[in-house]
XYZ file of C-alpha atoms in Angstrom:
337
model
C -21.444 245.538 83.871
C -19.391 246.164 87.417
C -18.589 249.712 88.245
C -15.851 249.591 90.602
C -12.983 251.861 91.953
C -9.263 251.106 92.043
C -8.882 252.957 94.485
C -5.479 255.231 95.544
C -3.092 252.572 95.353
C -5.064 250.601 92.581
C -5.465 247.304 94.921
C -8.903 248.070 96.248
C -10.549 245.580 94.150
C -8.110 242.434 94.128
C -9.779 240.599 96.460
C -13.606 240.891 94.604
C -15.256 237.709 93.438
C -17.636 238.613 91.055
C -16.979 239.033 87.784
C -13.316 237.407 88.485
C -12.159 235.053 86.443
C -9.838 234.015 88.973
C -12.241 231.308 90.466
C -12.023 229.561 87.475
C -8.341 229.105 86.893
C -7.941 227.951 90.416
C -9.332 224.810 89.292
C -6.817 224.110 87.126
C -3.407 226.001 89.193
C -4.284 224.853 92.750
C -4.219 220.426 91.189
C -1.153 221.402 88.915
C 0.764 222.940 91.950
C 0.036 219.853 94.087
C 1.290 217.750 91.194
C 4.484 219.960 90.994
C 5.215 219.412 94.486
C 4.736 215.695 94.274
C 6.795 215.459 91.531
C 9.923 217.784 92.638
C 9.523 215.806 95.794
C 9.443 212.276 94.498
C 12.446 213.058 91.639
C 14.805 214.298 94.690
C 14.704 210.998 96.682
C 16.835 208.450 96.632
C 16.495 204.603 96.301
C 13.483 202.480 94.437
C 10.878 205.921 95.249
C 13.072 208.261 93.190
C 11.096 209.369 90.080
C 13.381 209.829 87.311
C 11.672 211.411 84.539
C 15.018 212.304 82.263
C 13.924 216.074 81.179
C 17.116 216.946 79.925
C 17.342 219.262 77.014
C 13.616 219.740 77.329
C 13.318 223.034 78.697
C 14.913 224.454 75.248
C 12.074 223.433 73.310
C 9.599 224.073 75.702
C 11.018 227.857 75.659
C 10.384 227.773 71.902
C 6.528 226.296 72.987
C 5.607 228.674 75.770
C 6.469 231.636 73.412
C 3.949 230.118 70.884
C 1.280 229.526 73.573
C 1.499 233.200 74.646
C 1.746 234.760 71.377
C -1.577 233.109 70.642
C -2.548 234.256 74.129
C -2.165 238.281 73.418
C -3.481 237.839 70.068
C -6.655 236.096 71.515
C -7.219 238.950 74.252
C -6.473 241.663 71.870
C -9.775 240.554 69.491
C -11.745 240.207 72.195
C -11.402 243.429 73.596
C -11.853 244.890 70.236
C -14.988 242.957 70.059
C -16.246 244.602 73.337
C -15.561 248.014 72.418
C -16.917 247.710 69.111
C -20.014 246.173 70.452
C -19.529 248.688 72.819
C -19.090 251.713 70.802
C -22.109 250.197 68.125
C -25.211 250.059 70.755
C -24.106 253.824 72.001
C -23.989 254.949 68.561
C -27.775 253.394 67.892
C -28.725 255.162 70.789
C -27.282 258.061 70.444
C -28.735 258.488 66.539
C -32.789 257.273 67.385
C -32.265 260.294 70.218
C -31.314 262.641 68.065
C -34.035 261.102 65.315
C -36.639 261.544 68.209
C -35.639 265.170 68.439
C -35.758 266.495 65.317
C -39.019 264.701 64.260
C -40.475 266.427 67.651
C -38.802 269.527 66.571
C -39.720 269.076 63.316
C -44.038 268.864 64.118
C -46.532 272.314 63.556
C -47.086 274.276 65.983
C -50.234 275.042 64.480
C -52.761 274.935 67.112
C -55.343 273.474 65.100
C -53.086 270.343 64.460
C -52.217 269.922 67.678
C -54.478 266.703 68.241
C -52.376 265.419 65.039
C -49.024 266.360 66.252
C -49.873 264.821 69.938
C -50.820 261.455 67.933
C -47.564 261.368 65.352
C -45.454 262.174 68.372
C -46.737 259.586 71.016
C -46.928 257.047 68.234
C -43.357 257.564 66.778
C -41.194 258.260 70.637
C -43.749 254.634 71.323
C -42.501 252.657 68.216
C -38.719 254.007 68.170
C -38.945 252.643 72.357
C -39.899 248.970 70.203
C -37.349 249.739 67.573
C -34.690 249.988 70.323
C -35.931 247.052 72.546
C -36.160 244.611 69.395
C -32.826 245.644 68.298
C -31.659 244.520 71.284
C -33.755 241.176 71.660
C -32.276 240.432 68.200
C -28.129 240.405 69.230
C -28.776 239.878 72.685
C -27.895 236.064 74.497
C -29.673 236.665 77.814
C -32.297 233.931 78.743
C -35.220 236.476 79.737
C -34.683 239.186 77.076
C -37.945 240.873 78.282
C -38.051 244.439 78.338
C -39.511 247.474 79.080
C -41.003 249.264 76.581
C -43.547 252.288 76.126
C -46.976 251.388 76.670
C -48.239 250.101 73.209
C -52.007 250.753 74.307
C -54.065 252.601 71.402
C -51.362 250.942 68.867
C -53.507 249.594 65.805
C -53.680 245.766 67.234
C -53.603 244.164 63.733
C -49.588 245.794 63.542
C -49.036 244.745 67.066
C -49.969 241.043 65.644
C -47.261 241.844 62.527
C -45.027 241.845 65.357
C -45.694 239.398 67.589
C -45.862 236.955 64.648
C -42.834 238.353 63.187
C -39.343 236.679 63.544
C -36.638 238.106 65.705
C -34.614 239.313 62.554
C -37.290 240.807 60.722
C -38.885 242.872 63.775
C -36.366 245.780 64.160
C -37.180 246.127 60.048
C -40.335 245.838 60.177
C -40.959 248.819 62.592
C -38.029 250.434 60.958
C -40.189 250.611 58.098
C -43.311 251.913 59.898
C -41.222 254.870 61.441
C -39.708 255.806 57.638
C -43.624 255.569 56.552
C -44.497 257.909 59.419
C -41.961 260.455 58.255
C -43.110 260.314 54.968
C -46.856 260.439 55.581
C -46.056 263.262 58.345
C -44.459 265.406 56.415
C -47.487 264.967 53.351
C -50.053 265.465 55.728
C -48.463 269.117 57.082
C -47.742 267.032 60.511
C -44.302 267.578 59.966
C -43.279 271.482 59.011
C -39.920 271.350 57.956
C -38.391 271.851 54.220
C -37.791 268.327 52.931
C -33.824 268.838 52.766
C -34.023 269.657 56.594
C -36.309 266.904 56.966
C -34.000 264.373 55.639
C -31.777 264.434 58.757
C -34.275 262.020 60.576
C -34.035 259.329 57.543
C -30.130 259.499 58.346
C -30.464 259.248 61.792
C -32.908 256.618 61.576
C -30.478 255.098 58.668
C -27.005 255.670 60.669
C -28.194 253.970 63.854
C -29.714 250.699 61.844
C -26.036 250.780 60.403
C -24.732 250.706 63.538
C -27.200 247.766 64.466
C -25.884 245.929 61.738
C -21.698 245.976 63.488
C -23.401 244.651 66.819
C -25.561 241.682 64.801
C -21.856 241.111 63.252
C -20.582 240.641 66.605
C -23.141 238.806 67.978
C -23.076 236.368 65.171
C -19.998 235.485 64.392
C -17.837 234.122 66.837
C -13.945 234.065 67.190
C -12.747 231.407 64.594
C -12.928 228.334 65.870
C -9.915 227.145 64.795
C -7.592 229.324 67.016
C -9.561 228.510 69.719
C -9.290 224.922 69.390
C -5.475 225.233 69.084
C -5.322 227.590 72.281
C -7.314 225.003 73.879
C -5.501 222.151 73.131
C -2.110 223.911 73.676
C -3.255 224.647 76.895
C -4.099 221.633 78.127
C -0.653 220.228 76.805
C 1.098 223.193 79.101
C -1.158 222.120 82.343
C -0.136 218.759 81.537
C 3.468 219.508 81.190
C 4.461 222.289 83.640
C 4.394 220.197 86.753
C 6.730 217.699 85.320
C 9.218 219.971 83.636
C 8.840 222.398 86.808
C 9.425 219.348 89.739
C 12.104 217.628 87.956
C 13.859 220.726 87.126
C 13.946 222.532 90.500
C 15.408 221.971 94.126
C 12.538 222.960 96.181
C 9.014 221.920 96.176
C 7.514 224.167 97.545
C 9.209 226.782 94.463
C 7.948 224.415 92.534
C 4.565 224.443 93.417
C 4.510 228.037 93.920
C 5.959 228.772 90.275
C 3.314 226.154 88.630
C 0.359 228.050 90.608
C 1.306 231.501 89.633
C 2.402 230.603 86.054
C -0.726 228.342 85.370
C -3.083 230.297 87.060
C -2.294 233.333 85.205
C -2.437 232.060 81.599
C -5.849 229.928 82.526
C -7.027 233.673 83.401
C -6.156 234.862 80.179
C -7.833 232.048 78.595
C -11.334 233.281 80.585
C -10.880 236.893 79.965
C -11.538 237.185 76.279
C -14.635 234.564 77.087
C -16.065 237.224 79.097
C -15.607 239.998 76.991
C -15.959 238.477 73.328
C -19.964 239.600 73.607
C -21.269 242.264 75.596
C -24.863 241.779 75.151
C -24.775 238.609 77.358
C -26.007 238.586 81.149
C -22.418 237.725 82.827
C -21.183 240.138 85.158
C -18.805 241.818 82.525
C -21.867 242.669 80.371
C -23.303 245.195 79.329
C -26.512 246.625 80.953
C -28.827 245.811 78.330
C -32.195 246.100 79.978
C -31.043 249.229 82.143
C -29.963 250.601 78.641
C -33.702 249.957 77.464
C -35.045 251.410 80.740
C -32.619 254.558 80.339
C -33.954 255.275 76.418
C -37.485 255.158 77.321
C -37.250 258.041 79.763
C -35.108 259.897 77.626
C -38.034 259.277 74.690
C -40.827 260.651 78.055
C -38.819 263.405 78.372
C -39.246 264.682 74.962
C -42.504 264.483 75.109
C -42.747 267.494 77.921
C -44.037 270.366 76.496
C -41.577 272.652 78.285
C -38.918 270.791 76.210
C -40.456 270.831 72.613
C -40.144 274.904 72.497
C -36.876 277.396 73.249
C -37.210 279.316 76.690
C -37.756 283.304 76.322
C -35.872 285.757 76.884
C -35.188 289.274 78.054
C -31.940 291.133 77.673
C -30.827 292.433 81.589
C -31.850 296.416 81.727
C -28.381 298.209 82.228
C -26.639 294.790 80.813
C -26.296 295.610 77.050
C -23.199 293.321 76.466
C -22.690 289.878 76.990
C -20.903 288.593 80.370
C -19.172 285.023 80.685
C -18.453 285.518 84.150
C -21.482 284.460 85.595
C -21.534 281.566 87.839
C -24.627 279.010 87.670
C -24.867 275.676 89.021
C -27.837 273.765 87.635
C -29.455 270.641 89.421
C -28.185 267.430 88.281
């Protein structure tokens, strides 16, 4: 993913290379303006060099074809940007719900202090196989080549389930340890791990049940690709208009250097928009328009750590101000980000 600033008169990053698209449709404006200007120059000449290519009345229905070409154009960019934002939108959402499972089942443990050695157990185990859950969830709809990650250290994990895993298939190992984690809660809760009544209790099931939802719309995305027959149609229209352009643009205009500047522009611009939705179709790729997968992975797991403080597992105290009997909003506090 590139972070980047317009700046204050939104040109500041024109002239940055990665990520651009641009790059690419030069290959195909900078030959069709040459060929523009070779044409425009070769039809204005006069005598046995004069290239004649009788375009009359062709522009009309070319109109009629550009419109077509662009209208598939727009419709092309529009799914694929609703693609990235619900792809997007999907892998916040699992994150967002396995947090907030996280919390309540830490909220959720006895505070007995003769179950503390229990509690310390459940809780290391579950924040250490929700850190899998995550990273195999993303192994699974991810299309980087090293889809290594970090995860929390699996030592003192019963090494016959570690095998499950390893021997598992990449669909089945986000259920598999979905499983495990539902088992936990279950066997928690039985076991007087877990102090909560069971209605209250059922708010880590959703959680755990919302964000595997949400796993589901990314594997969707992942999956299934934009149909292939619009894309073959785009393609092959757009090879007809690079083929075309050059000849309709040098035999129609005066100056060919117009010419050549028109074809570059025009060409250049709709090869873009060809490369655009190509970039943003799946975000769990490792192009530059990506998303940050593995910093995503890195970011959960200290989130998970931080959970596990014991300063953050209880409410703070407090004391009511002597003299200060009613409540004051006007207080100004900055706290350390």
């Amino acid at each position: 993913m590139i972070e980047y600033e317009a700046g204050t008169w939104a040109l500041g990053f024109m002239f940055r290379t990665e990520g651009s698209v641009v790059p690419k449709a030069l290959v195909w404006a900078v030959p069709n303006a040459i060929l523009a200007f070779l044409v425009c120059r070769y039809s204005h000449l006069a005598g046995p060099l004069k290239l004649d290519l009788e375009m009359d009345g062709v522009i009309a229905i070319w109109g009629s074809y550009t419109f077509i070409l662009g209208f598939l154009m727009v419709f092309r960019n529009s799914q694929a940007h609703i693609r990235f934002w619900e792809g997007t939108t999907a892998i916040y959402q699992v994150r967002q719900f396995w947090l907030a499972s996280a919390g309540s089942i830490i909220s959720f443990c006895n505070r007995d202090p003769e179950k503390q050695e229990e509690v310390r157990r459940f809780q290391h185990l579950y924040l250490r196989l929700l850190s899998m859950l995550f990273c195999t969830s993303i192994q699974r709809i991810s299309e980087v080549e090293d889809d290594s990650m970090e995860i929390l250290d699996p030592r003192g994990i019963d090494s016959q389930k570690m095998k499950v895993i390893q021997e598992a298939s990449t669909d089945s190992r986000p259920d598999i340890i979905l499983q495990w984690l539902n088992r936990m809660i279950i066997d928690g809760e039985k076991e007087g791990i877990l102090k909560v009544a069971p209605p209250v209790l059922g708010r880590a099931y959703q959680e755990l049940t919302r964000g595997h939802n949400w796993f589901e719309s990314m594997k969707t995305i992942s999956d299934i690709p934009f149909p292939f027959p619009y894309a073959q149609m785009i393609a092959c229209m757009m090879l007809i208009h690079w083929l075309m352009t050059p000849l309709l643009a040098g035999s129609m205009m005066e100056s060919e250097y117009w010419a050549a500047a028109m074809v570059f522009f025009v060409v250049g611009s709709l090869w873009c928009l060809i490369y655009i939705p190509m970039q943003l179709d799946c975000p769990f790729g490792n192009e530059d328009n990506d998303l940050p997968i593995k910093s995503m992975q890195a970011s959960f797991n200290r989130e998970l750590i931080t959970l596990l403080n014991p300063h953050a597992q209880c409410a703070p105290a407090f004391k009511c101000p002597e003299g200060s009997p009613e409540m004051f909003v006007s207080w100004t506090s900055k706290l350390p980000c």
